[in-house]
PDB file of N, CA and C in Angstrom:
ATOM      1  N   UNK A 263       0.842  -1.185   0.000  1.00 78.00           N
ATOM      2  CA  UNK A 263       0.000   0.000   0.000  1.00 78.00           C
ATOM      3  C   UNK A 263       0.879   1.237   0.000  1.00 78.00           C
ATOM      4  N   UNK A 264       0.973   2.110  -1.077  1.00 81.00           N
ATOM      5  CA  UNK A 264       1.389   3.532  -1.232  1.00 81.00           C
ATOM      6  C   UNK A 264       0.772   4.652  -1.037  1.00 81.00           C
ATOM      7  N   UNK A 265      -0.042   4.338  -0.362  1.00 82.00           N
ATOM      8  CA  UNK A 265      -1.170   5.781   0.007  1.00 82.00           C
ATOM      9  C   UNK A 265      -2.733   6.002  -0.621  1.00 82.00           C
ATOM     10  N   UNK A 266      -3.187   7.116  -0.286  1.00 81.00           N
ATOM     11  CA  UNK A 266      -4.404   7.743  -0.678  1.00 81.00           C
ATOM     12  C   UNK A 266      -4.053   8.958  -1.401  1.00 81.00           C
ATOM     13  N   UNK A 267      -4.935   9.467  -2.589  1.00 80.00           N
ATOM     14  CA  UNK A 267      -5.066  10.775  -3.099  1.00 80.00           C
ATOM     15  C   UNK A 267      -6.519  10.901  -3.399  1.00 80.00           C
ATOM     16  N   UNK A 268      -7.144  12.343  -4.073  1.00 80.00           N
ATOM     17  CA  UNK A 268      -7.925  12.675  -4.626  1.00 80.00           C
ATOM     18  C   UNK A 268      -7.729  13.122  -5.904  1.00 80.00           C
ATOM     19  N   UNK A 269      -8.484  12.977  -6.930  1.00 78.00           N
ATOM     20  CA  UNK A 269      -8.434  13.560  -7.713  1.00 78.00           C
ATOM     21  C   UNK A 269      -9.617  13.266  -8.467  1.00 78.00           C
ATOM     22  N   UNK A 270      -9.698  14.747  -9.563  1.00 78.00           N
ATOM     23  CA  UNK A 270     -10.908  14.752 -10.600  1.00 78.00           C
ATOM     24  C   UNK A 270     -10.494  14.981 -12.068  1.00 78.00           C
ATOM     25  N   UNK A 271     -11.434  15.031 -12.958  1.00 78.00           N
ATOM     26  CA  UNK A 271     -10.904  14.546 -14.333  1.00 78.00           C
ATOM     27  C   UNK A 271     -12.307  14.841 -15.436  1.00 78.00           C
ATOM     28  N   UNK A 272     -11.951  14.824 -16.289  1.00 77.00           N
ATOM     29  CA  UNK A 272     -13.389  14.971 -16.999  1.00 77.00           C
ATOM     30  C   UNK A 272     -13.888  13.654 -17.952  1.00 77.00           C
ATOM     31  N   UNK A 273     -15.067  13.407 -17.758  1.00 72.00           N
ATOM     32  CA  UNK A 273     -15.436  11.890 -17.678  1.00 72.00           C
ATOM     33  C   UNK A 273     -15.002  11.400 -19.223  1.00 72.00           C
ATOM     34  N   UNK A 274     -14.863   9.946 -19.467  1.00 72.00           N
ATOM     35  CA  UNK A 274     -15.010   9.809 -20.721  1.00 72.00           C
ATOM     36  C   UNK A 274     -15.566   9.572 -21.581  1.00 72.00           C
ATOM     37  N   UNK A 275     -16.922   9.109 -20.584  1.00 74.00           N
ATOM     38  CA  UNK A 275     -18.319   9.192 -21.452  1.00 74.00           C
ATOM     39  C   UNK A 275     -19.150  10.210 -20.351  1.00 74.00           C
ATOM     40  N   UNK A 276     -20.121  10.603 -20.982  1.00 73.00           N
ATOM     41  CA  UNK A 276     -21.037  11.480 -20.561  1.00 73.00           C
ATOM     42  C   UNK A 276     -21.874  10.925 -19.225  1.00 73.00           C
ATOM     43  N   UNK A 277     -21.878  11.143 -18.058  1.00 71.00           N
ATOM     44  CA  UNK A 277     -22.290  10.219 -16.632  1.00 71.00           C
ATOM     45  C   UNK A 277     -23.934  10.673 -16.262  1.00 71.00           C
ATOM     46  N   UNK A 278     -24.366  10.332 -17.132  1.00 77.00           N
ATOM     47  CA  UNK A 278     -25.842  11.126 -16.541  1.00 77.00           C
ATOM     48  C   UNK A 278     -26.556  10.300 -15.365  1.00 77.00           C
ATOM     49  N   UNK A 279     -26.752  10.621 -14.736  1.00 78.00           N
ATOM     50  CA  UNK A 279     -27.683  10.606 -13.339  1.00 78.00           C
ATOM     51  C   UNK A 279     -29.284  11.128 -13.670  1.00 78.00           C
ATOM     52  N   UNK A 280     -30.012  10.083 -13.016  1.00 84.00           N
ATOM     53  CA  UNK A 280     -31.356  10.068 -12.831  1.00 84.00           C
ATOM     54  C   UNK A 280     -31.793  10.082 -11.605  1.00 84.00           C
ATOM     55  N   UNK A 281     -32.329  11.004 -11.326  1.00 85.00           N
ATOM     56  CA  UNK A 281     -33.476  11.183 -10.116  1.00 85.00           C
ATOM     57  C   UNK A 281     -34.943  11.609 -10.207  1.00 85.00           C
ATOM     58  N   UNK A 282     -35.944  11.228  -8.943  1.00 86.00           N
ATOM     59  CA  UNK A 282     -36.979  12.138  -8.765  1.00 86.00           C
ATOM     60  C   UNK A 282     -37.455  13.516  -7.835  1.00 86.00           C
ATOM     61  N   UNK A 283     -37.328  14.361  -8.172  1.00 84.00           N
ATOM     62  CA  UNK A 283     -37.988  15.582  -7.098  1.00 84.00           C
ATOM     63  C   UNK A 283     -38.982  15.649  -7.490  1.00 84.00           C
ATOM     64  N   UNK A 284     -40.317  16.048  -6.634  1.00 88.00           N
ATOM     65  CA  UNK A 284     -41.563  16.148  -6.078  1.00 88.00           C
ATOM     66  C   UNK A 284     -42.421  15.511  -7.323  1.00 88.00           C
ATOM     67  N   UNK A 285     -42.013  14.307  -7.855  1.00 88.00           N
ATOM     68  CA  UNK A 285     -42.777  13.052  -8.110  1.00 88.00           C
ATOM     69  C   UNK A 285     -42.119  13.388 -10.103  1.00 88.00           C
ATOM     70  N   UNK A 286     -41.187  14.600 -10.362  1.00 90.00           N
ATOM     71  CA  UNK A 286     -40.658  14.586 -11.754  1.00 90.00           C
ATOM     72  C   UNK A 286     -39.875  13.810 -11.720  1.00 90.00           C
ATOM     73  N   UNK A 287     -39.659  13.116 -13.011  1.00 90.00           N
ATOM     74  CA  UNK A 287     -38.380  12.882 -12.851  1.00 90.00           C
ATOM     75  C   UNK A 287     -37.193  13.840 -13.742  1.00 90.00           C
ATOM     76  N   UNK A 288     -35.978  13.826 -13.508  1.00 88.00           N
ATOM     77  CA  UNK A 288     -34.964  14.869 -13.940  1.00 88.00           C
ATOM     78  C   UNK A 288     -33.291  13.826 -14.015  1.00 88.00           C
ATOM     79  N   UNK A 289     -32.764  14.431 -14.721  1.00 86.00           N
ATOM     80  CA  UNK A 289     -31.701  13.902 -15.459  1.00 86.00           C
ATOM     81  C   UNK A 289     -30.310  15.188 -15.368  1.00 86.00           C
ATOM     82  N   UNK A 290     -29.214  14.797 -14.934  1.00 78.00           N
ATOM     83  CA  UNK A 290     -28.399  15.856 -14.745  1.00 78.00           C
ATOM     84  C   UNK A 290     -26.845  15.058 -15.193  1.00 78.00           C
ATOM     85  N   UNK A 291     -25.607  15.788 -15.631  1.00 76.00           N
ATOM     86  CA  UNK A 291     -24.814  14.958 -16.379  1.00 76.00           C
ATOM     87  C   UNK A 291     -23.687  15.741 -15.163  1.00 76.00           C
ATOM     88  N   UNK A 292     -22.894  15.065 -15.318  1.00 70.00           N
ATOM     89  CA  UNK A 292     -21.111  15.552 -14.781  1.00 70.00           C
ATOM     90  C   UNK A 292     -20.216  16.132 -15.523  1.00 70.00           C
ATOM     91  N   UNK A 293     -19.439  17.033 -15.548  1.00 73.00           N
ATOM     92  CA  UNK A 293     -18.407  18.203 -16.093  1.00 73.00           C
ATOM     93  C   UNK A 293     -17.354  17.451 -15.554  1.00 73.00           C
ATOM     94  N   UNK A 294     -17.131  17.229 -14.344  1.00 77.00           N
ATOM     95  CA  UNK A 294     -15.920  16.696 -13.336  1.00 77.00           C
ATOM     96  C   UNK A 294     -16.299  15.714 -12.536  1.00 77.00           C
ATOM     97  N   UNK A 295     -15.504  14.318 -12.560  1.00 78.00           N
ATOM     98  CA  UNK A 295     -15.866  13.466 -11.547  1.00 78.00           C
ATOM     99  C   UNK A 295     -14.691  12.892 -10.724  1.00 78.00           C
ATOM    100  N   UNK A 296     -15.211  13.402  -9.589  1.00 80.00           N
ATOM    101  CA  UNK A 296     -13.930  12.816  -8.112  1.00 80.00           C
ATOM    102  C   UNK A 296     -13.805  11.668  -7.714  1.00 80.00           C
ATOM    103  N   UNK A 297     -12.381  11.377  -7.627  1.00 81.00           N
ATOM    104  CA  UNK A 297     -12.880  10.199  -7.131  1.00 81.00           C
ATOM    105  C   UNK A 297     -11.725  10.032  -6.033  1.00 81.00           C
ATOM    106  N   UNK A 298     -11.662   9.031  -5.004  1.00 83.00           N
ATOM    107  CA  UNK A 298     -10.332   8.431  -4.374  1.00 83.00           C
ATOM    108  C   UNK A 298      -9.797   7.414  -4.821  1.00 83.00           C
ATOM    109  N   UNK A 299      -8.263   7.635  -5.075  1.00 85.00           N
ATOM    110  CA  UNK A 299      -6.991   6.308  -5.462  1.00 85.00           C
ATOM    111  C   UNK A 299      -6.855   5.772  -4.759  1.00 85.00           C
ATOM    112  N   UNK A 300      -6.802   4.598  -4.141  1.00 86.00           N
ATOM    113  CA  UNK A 300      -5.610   3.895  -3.156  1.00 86.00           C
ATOM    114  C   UNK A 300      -4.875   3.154  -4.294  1.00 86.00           C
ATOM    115  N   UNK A 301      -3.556   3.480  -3.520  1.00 86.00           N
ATOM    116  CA  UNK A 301      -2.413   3.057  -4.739  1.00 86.00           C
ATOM    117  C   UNK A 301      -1.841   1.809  -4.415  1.00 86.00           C
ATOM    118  N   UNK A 302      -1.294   0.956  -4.971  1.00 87.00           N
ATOM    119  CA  UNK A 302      -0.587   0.058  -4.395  1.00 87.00           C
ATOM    120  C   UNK A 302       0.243  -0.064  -5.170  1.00 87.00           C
ATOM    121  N   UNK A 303       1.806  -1.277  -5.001  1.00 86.00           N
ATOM    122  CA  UNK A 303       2.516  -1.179  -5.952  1.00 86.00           C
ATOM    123  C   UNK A 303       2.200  -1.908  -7.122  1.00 86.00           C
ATOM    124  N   UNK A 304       1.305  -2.933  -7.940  1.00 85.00           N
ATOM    125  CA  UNK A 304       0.928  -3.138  -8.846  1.00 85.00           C
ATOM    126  C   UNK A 304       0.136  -2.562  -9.560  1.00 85.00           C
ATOM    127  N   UNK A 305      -0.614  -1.482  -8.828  1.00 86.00           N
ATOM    128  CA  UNK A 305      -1.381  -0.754  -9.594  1.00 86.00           C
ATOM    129  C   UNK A 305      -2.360   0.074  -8.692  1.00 86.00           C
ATOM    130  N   UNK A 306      -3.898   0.311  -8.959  1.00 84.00           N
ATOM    131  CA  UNK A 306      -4.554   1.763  -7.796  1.00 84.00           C
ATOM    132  C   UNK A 306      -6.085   1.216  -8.264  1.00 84.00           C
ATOM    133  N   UNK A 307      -6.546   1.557  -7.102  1.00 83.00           N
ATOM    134  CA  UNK A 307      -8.204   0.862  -7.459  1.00 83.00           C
ATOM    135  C   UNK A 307      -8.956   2.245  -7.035  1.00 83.00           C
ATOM    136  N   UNK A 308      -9.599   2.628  -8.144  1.00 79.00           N
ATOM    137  CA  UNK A 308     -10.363   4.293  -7.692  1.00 79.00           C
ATOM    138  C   UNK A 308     -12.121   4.132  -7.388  1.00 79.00           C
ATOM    139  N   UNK A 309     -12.076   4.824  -6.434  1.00 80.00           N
ATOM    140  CA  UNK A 309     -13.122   4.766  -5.482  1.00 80.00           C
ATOM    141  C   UNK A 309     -14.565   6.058  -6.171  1.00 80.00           C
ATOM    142  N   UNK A 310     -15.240   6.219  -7.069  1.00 79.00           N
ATOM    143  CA  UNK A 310     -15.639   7.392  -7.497  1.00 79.00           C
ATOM    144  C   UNK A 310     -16.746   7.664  -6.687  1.00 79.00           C
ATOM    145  N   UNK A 311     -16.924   8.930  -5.659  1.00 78.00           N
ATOM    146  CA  UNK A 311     -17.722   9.247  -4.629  1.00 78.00           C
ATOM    147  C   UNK A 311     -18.168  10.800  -5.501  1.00 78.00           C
ATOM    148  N   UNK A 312     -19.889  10.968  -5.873  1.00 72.00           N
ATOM    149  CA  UNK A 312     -20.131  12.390  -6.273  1.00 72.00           C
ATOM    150  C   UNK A 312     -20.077  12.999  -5.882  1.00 72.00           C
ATOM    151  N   UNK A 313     -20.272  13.453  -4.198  1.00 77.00           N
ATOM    152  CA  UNK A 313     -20.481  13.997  -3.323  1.00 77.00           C
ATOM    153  C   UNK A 313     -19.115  14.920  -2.702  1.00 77.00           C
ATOM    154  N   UNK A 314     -18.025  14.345  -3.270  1.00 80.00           N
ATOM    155  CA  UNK A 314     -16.941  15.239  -2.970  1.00 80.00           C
ATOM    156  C   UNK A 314     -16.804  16.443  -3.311  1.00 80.00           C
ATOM    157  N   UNK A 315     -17.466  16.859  -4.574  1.00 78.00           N
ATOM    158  CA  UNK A 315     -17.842  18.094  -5.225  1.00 78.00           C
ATOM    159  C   UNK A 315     -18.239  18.886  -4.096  1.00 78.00           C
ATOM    160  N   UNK A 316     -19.081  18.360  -3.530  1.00 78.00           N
ATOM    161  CA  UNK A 316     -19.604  19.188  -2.145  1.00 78.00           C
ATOM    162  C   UNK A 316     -18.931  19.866  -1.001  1.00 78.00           C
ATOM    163  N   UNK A 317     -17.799  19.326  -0.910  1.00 82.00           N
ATOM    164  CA  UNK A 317     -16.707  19.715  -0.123  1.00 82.00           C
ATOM    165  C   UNK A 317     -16.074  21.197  -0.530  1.00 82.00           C
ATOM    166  N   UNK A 318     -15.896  20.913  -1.974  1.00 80.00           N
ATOM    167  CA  UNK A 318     -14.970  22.124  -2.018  1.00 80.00           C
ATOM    168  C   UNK A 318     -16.062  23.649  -2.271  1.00 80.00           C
ATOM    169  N   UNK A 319     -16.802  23.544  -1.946  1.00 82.00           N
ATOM    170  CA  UNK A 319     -17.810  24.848  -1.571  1.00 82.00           C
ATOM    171  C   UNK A 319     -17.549  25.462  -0.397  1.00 82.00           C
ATOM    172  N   UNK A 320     -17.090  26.723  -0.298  1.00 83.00           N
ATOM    173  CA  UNK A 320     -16.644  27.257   0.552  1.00 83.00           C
ATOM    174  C   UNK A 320     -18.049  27.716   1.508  1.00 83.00           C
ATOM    175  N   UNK A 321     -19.152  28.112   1.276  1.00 84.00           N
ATOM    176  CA  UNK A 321     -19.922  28.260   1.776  1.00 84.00           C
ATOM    177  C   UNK A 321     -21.091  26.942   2.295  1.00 84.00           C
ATOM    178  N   UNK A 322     -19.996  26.146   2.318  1.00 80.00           N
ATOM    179  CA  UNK A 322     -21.111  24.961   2.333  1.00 80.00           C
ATOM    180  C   UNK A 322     -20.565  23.870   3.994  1.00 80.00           C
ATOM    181  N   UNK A 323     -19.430  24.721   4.096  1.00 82.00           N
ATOM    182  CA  UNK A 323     -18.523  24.474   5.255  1.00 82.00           C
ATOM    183  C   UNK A 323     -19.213  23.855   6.792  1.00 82.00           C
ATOM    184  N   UNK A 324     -20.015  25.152   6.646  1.00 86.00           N
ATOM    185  CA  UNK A 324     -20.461  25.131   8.110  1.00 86.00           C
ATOM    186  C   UNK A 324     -22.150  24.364   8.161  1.00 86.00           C
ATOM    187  N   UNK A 325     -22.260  23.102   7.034  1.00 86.00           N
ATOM    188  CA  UNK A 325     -23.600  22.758   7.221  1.00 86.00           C
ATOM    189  C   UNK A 325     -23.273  20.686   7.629  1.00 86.00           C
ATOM    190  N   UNK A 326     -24.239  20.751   8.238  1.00 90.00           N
ATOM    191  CA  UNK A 326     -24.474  19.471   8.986  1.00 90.00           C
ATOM    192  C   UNK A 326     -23.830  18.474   7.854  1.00 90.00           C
ATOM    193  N   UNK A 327     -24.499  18.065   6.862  1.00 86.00           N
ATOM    194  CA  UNK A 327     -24.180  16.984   5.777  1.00 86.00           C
ATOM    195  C   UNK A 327     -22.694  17.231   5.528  1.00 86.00           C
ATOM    196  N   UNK A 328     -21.547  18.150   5.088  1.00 85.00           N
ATOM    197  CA  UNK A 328     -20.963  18.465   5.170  1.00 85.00           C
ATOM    198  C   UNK A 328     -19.343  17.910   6.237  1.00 85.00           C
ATOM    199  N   UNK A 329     -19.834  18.496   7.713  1.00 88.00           N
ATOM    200  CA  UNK A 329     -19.066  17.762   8.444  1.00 88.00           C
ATOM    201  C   UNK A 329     -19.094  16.215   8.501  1.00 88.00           C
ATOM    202  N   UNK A 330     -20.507  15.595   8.460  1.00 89.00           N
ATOM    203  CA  UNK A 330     -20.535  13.954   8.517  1.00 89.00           C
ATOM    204  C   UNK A 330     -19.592  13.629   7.039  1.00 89.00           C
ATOM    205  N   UNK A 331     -19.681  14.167   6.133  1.00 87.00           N
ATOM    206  CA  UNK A 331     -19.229  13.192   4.984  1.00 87.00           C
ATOM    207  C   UNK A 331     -17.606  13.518   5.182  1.00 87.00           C
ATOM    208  N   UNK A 332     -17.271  14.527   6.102  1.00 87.00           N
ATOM    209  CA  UNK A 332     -15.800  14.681   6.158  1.00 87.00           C
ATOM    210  C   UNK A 332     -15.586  13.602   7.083  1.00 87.00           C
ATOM    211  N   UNK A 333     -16.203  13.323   7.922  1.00 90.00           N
ATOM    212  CA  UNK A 333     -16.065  12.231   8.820  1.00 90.00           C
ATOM    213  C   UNK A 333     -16.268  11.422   8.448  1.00 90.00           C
ATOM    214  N   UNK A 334     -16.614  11.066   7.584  1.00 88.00           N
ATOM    215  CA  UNK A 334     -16.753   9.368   7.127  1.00 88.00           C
ATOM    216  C   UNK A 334     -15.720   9.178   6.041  1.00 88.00           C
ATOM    217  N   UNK A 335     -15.367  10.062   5.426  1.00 86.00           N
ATOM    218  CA  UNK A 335     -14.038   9.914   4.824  1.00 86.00           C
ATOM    219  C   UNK A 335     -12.648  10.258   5.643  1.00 86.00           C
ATOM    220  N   UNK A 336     -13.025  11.117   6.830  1.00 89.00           N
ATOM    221  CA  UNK A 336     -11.670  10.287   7.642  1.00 89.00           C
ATOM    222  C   UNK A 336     -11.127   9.242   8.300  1.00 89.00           C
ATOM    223  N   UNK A 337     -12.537   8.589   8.810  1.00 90.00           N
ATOM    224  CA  UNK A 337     -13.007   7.277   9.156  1.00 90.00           C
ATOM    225  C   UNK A 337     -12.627   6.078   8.033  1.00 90.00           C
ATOM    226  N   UNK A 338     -13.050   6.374   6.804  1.00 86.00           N
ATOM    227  CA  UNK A 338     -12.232   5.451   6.014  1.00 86.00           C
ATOM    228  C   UNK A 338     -10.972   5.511   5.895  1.00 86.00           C
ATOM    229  N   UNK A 339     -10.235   6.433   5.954  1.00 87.00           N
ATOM    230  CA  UNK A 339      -8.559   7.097   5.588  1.00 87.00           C
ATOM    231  C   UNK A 339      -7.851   5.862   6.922  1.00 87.00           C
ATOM    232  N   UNK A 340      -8.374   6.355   8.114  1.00 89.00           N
ATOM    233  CA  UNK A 340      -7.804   5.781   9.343  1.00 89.00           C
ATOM    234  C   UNK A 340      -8.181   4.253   8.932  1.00 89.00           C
ATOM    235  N   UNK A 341      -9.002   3.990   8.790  1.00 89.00           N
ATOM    236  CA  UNK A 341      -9.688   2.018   8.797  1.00 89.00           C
ATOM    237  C   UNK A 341      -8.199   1.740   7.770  1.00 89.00           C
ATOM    238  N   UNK A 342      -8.220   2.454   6.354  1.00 87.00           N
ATOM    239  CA  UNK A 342      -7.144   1.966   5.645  1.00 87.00           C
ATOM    240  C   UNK A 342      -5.432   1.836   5.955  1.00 87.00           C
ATOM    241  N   UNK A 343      -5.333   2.967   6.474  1.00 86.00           N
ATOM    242  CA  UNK A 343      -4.235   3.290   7.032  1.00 86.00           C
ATOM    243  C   UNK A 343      -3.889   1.993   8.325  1.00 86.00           C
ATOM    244  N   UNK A 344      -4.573   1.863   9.279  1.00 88.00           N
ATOM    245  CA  UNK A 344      -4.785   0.911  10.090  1.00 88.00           C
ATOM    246  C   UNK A 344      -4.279  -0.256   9.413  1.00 88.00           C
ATOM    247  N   UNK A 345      -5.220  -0.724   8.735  1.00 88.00           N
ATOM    248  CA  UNK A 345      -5.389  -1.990   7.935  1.00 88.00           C
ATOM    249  C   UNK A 345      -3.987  -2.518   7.545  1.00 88.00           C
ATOM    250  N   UNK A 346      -3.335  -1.685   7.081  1.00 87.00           N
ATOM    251  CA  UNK A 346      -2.010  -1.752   6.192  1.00 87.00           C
ATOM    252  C   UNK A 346      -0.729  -1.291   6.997  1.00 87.00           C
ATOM    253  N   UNK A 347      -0.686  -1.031   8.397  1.00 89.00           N
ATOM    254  CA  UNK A 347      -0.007  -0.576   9.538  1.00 89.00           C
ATOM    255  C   UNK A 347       0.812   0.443   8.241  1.00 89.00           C
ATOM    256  N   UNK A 348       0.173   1.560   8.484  1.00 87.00           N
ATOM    257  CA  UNK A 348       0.935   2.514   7.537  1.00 87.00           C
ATOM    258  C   UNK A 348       0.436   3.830   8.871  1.00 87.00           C
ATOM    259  N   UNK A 349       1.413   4.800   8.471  1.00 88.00           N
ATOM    260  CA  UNK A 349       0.698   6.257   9.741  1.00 88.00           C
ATOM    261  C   UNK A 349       0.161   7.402   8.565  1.00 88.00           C
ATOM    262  N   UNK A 350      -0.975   7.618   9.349  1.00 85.00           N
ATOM    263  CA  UNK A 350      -2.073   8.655   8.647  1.00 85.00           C
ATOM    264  C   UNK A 350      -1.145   9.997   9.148  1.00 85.00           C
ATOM    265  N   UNK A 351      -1.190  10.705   7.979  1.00 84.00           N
ATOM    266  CA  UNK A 351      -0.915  11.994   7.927  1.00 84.00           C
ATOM    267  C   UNK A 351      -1.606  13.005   8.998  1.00 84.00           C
ATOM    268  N   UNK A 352      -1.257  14.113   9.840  1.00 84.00           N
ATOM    269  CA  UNK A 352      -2.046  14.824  10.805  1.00 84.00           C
ATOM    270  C   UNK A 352      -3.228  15.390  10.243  1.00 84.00           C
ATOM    271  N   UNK A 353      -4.259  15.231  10.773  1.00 81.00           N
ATOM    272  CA  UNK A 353      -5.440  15.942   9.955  1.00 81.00           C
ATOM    273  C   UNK A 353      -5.940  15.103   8.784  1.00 81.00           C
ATOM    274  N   UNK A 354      -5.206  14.224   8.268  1.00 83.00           N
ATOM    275  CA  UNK A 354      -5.611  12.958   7.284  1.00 83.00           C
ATOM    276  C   UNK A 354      -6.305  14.064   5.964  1.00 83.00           C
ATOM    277  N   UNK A 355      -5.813  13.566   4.720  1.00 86.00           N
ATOM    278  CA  UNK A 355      -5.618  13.673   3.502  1.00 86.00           C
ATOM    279  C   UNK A 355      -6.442  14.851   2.993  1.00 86.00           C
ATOM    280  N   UNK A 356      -7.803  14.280   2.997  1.00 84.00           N
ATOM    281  CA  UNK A 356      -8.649  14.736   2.879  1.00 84.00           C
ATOM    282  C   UNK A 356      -9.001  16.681   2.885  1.00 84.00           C
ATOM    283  N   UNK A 357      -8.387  16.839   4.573  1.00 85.00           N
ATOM    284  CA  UNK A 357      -8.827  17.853   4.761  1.00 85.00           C
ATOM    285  C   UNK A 357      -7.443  18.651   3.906  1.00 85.00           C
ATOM    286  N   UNK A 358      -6.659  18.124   3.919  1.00 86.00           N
ATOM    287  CA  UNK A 358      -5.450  18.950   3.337  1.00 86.00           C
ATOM    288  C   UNK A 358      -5.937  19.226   1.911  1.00 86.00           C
ATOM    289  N   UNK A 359      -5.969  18.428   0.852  1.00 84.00           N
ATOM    290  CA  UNK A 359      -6.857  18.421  -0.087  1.00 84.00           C
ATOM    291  C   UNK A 359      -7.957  19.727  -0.334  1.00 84.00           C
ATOM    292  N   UNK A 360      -8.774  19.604   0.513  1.00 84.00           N
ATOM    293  CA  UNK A 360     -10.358  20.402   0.805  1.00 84.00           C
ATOM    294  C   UNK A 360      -9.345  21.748   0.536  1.00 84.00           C
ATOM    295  N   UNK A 361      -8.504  22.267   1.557  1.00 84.00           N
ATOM    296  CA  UNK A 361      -7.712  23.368   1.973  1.00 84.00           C
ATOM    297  C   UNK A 361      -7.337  23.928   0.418  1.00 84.00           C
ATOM    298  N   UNK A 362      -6.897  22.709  -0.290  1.00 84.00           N
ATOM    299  CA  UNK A 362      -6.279  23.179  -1.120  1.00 84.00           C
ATOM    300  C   UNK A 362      -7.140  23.541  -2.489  1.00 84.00           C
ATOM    301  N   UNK A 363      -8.245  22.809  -2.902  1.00 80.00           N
ATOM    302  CA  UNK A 363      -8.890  22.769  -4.159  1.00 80.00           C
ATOM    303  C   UNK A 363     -10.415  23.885  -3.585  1.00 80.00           C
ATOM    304  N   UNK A 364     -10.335  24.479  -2.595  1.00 78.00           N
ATOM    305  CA  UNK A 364     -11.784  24.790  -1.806  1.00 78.00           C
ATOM    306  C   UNK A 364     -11.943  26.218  -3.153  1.00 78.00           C
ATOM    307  N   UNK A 365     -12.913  26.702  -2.984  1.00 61.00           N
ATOM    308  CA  UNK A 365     -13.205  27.961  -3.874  1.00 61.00           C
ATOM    309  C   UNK A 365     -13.760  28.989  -3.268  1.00 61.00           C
TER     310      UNK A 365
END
């Protein structure tokens, strides 16, 4: 195991998503999709989570959904890190990341 990163990219086919709000249904596509690497030395298995988009909103900081999904992706960082007796970075990946790509 060589670590964790983030990163985004622009898709290579068009990712459309289907949902319903108040009984429509609606269709919305991706520009950029995030995802997490874990690397290893034969190769990296990527984790694609939509919701990371959400993070880097600067005004979106201080709302409930927000802190949990930072916590559950530090919660995974540590389980992996653990797993593989490797030491998590202070503050773990993630938030360094956020710091850096935020808008």
């Amino acid at each position: 195991f060589l670590g964790i990163s983030y990163w985004y990219r622009k898709p290579i086919q068009n990712v459309i998503t289907k949902y319903q709000e108040n009984g429509v249904m609606k269709a919305s596509t991706f520009s950029k999709v995030y995802y997490i690497e874990f690397r290893f030395k034969k190769g990296s298995v990527f984790c694609y989570i939509g919701e990371i988009s959400y993070l880097l909103r600067k005004e979106k900081s201080n709302k409930k959904y927000y802190k949990s999904l930072v916590e559950r992706i530090l919660c995974l960082e540590r389980q992996v890190y653990e797993f593989y007796n490797k030491k998590l970075p202070d503050g773990g990946i993630i938030t360094k990341w956020i710091e850096r790509k935020q808008k």
